[in-house]
Structures are given as structure tokens and as C-alpha cells.
PDB file of C-alpha atoms in Angstrom:
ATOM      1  CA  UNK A   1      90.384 100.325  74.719  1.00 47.00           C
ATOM      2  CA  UNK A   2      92.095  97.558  76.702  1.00 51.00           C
ATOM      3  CA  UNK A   3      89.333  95.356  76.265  1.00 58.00           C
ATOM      4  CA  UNK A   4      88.920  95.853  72.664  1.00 59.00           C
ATOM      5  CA  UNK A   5      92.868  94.716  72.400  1.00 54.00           C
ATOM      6  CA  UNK A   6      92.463  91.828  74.490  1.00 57.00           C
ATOM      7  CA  UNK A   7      89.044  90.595  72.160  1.00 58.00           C
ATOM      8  CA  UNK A   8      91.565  91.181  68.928  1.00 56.00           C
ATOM      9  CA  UNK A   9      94.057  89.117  70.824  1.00 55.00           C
ATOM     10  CA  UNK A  10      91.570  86.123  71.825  1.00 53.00           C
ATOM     11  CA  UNK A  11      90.583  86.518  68.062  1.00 52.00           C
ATOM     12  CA  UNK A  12      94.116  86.611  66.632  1.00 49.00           C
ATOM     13  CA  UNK A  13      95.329  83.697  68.882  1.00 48.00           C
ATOM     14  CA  UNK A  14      91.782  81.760  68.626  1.00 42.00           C
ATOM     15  CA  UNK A  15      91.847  78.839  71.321  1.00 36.00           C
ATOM     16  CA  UNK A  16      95.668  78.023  71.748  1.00 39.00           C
ATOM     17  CA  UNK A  17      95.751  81.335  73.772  1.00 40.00           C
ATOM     18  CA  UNK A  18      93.274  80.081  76.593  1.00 38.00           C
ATOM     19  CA  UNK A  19      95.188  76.483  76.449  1.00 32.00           C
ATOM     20  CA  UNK A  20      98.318  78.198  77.161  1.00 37.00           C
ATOM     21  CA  UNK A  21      97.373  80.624  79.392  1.00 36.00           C
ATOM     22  CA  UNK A  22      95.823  77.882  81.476  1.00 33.00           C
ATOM     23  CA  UNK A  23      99.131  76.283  81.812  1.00 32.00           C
ATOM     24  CA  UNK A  24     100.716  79.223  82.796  1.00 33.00           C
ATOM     25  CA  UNK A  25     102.540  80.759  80.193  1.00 31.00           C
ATOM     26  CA  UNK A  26     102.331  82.082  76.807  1.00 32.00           C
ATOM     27  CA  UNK A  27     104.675  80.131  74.208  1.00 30.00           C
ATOM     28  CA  UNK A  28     106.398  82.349  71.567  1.00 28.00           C
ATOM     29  CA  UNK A  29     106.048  79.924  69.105  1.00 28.00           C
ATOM     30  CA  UNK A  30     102.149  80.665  69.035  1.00 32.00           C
ATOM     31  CA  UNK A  31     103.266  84.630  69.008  1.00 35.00           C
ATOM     32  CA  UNK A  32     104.496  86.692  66.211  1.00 33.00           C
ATOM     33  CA  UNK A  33     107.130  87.682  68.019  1.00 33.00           C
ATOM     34  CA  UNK A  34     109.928  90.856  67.453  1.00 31.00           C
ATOM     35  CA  UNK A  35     111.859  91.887  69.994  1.00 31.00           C
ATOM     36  CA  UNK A  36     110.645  90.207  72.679  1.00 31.00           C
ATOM     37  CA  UNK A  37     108.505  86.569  73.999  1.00 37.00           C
ATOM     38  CA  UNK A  38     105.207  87.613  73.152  1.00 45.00           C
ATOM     39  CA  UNK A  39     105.242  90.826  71.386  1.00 45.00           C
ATOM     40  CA  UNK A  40     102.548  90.860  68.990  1.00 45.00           C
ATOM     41  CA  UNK A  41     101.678  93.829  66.457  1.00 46.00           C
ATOM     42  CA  UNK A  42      97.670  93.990  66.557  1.00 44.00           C
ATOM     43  CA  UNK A  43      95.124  96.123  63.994  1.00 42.00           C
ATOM     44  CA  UNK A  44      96.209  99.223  65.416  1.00 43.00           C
ATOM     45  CA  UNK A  45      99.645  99.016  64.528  1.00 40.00           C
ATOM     46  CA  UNK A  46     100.813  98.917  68.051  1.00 45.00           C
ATOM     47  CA  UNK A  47     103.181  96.444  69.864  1.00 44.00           C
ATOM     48  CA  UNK A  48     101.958  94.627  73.016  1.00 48.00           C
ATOM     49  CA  UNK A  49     103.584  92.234  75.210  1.00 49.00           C
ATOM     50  CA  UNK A  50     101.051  89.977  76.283  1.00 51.00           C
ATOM     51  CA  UNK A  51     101.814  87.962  80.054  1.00 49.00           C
ATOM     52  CA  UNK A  52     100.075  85.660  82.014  1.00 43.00           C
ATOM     53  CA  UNK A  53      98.578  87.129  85.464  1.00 43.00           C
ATOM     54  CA  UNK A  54      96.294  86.058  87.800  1.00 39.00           C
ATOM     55  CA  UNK A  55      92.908  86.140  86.753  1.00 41.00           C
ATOM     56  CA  UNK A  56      94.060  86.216  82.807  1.00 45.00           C
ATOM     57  CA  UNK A  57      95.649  87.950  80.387  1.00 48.00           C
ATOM     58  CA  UNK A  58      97.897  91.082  80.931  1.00 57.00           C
ATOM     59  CA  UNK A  59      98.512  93.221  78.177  1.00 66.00           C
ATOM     60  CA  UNK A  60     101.888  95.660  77.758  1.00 72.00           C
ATOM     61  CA  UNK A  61     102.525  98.664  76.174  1.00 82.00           C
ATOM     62  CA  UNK A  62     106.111  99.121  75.559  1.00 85.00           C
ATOM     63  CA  UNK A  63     107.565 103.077  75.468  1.00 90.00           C
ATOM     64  CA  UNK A  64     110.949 103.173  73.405  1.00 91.00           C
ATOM     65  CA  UNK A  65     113.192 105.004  72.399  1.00 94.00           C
ATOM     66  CA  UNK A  66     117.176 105.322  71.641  1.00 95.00           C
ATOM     67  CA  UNK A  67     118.327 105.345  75.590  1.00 96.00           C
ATOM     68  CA  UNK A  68     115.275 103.275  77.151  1.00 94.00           C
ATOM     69  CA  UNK A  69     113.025 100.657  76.940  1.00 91.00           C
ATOM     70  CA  UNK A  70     109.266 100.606  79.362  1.00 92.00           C
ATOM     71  CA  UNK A  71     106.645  98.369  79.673  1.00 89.00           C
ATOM     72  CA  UNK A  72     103.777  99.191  81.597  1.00 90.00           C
ATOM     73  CA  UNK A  73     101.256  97.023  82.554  1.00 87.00           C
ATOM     74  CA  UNK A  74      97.311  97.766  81.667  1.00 88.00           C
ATOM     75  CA  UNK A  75      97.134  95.841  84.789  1.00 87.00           C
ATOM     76  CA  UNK A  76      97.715  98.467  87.853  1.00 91.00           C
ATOM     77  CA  UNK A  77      99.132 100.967  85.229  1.00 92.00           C
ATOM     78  CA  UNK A  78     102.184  99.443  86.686  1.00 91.00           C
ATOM     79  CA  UNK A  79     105.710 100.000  85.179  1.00 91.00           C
ATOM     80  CA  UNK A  80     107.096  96.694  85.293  1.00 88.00           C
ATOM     81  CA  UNK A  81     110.306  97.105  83.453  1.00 86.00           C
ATOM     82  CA  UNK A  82     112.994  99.644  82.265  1.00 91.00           C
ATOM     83  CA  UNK A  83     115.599  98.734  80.734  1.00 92.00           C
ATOM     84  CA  UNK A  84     119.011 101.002  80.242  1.00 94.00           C
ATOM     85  CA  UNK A  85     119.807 100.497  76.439  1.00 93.00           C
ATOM     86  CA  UNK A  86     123.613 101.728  76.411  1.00 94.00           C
ATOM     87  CA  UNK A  87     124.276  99.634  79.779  1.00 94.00           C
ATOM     88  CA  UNK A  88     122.139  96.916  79.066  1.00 93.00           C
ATOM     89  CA  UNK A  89     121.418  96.753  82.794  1.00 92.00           C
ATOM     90  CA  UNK A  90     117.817  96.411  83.791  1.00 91.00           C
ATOM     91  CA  UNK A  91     116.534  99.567  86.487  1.00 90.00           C
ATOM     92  CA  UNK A  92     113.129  98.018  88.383  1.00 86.00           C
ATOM     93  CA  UNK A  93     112.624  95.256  91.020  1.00 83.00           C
ATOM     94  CA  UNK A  94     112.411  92.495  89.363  1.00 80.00           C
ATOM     95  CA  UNK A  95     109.290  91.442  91.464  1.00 76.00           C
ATOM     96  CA  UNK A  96     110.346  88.433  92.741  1.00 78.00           C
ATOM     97  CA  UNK A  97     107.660  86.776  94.552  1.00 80.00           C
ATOM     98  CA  UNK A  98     109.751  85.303  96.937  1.00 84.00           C
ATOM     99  CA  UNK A  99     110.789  88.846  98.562  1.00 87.00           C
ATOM    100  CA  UNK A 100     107.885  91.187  96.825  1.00 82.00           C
ATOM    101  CA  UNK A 101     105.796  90.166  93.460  1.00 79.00           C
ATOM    102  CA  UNK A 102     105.330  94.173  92.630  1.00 82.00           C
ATOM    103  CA  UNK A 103     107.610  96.464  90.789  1.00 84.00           C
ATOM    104  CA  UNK A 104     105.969 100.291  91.208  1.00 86.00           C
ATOM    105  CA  UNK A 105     102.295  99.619  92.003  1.00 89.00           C
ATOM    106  CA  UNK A 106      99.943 102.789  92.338  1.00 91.00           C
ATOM    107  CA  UNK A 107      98.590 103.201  96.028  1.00 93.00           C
ATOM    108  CA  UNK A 108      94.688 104.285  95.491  1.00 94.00           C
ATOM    109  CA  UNK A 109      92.772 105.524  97.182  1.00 96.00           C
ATOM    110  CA  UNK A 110      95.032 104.343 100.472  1.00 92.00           C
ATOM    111  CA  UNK A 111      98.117 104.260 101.172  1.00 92.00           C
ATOM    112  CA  UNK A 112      98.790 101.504 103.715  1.00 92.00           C
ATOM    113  CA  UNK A 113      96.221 100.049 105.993  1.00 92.00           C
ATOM    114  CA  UNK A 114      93.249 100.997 107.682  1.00 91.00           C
ATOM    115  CA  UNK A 115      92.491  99.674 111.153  1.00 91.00           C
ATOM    116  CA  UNK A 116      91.463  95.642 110.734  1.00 92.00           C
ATOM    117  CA  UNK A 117      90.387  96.655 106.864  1.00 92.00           C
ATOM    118  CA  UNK A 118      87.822  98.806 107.548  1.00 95.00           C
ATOM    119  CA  UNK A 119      86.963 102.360 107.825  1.00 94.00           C
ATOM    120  CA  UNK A 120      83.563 104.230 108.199  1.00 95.00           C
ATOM    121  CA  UNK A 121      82.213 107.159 106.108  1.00 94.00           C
ATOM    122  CA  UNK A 122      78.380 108.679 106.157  1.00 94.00           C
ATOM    123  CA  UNK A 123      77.868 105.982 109.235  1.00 95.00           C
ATOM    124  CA  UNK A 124      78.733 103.165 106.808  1.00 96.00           C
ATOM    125  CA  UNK A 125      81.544 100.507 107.545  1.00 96.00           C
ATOM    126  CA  UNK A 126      83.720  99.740 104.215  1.00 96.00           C
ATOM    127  CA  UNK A 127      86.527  97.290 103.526  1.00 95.00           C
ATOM    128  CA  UNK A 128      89.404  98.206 101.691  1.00 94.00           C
ATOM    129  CA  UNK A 129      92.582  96.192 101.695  1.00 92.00           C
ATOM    130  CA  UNK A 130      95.982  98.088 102.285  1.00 93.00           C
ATOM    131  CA  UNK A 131      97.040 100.324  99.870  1.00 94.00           C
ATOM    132  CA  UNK A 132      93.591 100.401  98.097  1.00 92.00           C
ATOM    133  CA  UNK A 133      92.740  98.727  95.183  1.00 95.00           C
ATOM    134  CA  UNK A 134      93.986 100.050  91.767  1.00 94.00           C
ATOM    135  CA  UNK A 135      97.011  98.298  91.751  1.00 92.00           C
ATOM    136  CA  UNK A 136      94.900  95.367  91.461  1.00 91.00           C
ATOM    137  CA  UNK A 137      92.684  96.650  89.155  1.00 92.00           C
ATOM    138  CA  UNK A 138      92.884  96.965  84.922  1.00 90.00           C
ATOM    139  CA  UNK A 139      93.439 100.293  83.378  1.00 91.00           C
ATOM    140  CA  UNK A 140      92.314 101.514  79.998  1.00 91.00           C
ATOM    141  CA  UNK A 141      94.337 102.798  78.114  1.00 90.00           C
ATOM    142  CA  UNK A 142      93.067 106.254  76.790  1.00 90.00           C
ATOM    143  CA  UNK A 143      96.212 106.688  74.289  1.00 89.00           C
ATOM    144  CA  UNK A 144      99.570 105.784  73.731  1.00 88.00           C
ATOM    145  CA  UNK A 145     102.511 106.110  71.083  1.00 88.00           C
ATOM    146  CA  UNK A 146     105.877 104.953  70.873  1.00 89.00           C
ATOM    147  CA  UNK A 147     107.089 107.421  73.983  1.00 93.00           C
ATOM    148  CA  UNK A 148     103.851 108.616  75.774  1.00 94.00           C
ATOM    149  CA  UNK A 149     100.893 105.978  77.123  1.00 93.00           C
ATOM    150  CA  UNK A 150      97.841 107.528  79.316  1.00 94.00           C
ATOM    151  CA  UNK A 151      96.454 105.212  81.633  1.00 94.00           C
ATOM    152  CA  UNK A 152      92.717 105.787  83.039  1.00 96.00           C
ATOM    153  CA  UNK A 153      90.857 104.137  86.173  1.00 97.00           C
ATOM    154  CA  UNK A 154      87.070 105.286  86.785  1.00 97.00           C
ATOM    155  CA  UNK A 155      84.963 104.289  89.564  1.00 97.00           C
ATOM    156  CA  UNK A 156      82.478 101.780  88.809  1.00 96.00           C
ATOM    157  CA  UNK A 157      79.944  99.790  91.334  1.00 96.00           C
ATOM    158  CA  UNK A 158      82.906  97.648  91.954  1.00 95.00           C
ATOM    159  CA  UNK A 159      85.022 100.362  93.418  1.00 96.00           C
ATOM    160  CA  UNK A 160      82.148 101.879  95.183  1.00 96.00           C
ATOM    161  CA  UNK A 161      81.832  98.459  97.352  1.00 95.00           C
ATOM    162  CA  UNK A 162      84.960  99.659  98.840  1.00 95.00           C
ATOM    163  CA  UNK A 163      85.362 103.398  98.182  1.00 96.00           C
ATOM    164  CA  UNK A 164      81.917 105.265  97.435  1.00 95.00           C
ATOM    165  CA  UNK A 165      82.750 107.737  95.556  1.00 95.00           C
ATOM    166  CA  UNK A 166      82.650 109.317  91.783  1.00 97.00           C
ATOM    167  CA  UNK A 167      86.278 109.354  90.311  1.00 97.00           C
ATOM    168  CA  UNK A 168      88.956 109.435  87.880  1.00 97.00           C
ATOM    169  CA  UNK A 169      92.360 108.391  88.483  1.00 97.00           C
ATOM    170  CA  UNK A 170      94.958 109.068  85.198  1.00 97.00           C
ATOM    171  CA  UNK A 171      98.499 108.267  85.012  1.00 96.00           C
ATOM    172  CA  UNK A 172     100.298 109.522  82.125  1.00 96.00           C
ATOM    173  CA  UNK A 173     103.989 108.654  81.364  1.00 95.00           C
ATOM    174  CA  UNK A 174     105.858 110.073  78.930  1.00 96.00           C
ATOM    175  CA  UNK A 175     109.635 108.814  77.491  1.00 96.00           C
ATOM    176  CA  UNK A 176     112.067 111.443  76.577  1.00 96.00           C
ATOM    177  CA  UNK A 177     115.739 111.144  76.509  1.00 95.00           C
ATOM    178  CA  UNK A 178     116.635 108.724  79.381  1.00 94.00           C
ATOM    179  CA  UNK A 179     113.790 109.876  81.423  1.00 95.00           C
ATOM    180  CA  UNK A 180     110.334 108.574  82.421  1.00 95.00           C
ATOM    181  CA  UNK A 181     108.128 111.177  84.052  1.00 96.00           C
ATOM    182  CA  UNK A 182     105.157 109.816  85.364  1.00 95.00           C
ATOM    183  CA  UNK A 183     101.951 112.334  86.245  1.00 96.00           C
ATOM    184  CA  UNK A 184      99.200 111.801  88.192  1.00 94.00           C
ATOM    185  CA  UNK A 185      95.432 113.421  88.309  1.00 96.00           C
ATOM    186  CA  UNK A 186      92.539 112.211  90.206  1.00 95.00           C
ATOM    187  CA  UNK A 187      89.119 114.111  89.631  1.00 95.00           C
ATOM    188  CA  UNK A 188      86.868 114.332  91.818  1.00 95.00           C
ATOM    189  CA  UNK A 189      83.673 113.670  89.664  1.00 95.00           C
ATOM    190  CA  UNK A 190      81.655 113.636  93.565  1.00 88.00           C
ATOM    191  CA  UNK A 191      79.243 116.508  94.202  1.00 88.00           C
ATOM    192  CA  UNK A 192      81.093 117.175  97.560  1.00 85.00           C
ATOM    193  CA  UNK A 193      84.086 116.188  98.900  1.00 86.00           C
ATOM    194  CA  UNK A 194      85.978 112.895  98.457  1.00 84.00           C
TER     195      UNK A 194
END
């Protein structure tokens, strides 16, 4: 699970990850780094890129193969980077927070805004900021490989401040050839409608 990486990580690192995450960055000198600033390999055999966020630590998966490279963040699910091998020309916003800070964020359960943040349900008023909340939200991961990662949000009493309802939002991408196909499902896990 994502929170069982992130406890190896705060294990693997000990204290100089909180020190440097509190200034903002994570040195690759304190990484044991491949391919990339802060790649580590943990337990499971598995690659992560590991970035500082707001709020704390964001942890990567990376899809590759011979035409692409993906990371995705556990963060949002959030693709936040493809890169074109045989080009060596990078395909995704770049998020740059003085224009926009997001690269493909997920829009759940809203997309855009509702009427001064609210809306009402069941004679209930809720808040929900535009575009919902799971782009702001972690992700566990549920599994993942070197060309497939599945992604899983469930509601919790945190979502049901905003949203009241029994779900289960998956995104699954999957990495073949010089394609990323991205598939989502939400369940309705309400006894009536959602």
C-alpha cells in the first residue's frame, strides 16, 4: 500500500528525510539514486521517485518501457510526466505554478464549480471545492509493474464531509508501445443512487 511504502521510506531514509523535506527538497546525495534525483529501489523491488509536495512526501511510480517513460503520482493518481524516449522531448505541462501547478489532475466527483461551493442533497448543505477533491487527495496503489499501475480512491469520513456517499474510484493505466491508456471505474458501493 502507499502508506506501507512511505513507512519503508521514513525507515530507509531515517531522519535526514524529514530535515530535507522540511527545506523543500529531497537531495540525491541522501538517495540511492538510478536514473533519476530520487529514485530509490525499496523491499518490493520496485522503483519510486520520491518528491516533495505540500503536506509531505509524494511517492512515484514510474511505467517504462522502450518508447516511453511515466510517472504517476500516488498523489491525485496524477500523471505528471511522459517522456518521448526516441525524441527525447518531454509530452505533459510542465505544471508551472506561475500559469497552472497541475499536469492531468482527475476531476471527482465535480467537474468545475458549484454555486458559491456549495450544493444541497437529502436537505443538507455540503461544500465541495471546484472540481472535487481527488486530485487533492492520496491514492493507493492496488498494483503496479513495470508497464501497468492501478490506482484506488475509497470514500472515507473525510470524503463524506463533502460528498456523502459510499464509493470507489480506480484508475488504471497501462504502457504499451508508445501509448498510455488510462481507464476509469467508479462503483457505486451506495444502496441507492449516487
Amino acid at each position: 500500500t502507499g502508506a506501507a511504502v512511505k513507512e519503508q521510506l521514513r525507515m530507509f531514509f531515517g531522519r535526514r528525510i524529514e530535515m530535507e523535506t522540511q527545506k523543500g527538497c529531497l537531495c540525491a546525495s541522501f538517495l540511492c539514486g538510478r536514473k533519476f534525483e530520487g529514485m530509490v529501489e525499496l523491499a518490493d523491488k520496485k522503483w519510486y521517485d520520491v518528491s516533495k509536495r505540500q503536506g509531505g512526501l509524494s511517492i512515484m511510480k514510474i511505467l517504462e518501457n522502450e518508447k516511453l517513460l511515466v510517472e504517476i503520482s500516488e498523489h491525485g493518481a496524477e500523471v505528471i510526466r511522459i517522456f518521448r524516449k526516441d525524441t527525447k522531448e518531454e509530452m505533459l505541462w510542465n505544471a508551472d505554478p506561475a500559469f497552472w501547478g497541475r499536469h492531468a489532475p482527475i476531476l471527482f466527483p465535480f467537474v468545475g464549480a458549484s454555486h458559491k461551493g456549495v450544493y444541497h442533497y437529502q436537505g443538507k448543505e455540503y461544500v465541495m471545492k471546484q472540481h472535487g477533491f481527488a486530485r487533492d487527495t492520496d491514492f493507493e496503489v492496488i498494483s503496479a509493474d513495470d508497464t501497468k499501475a492501478v490506482y484506488e480512491l475509497k470514500s472515507n469520513e473525510k470524503t463524506k464531509e463533502s460528498y456523502p456517499f459510499d464509493f470507489c474510484l480506480t484508475k488504471t493505466y497501462v504502457l504499451k508501445e508508445n501509448v498510455l491508456t488510462v481507464g476509469w471505474n467508479v462503483e457505486n458501493c451506495t444502496d441507492g443512487e449516487m
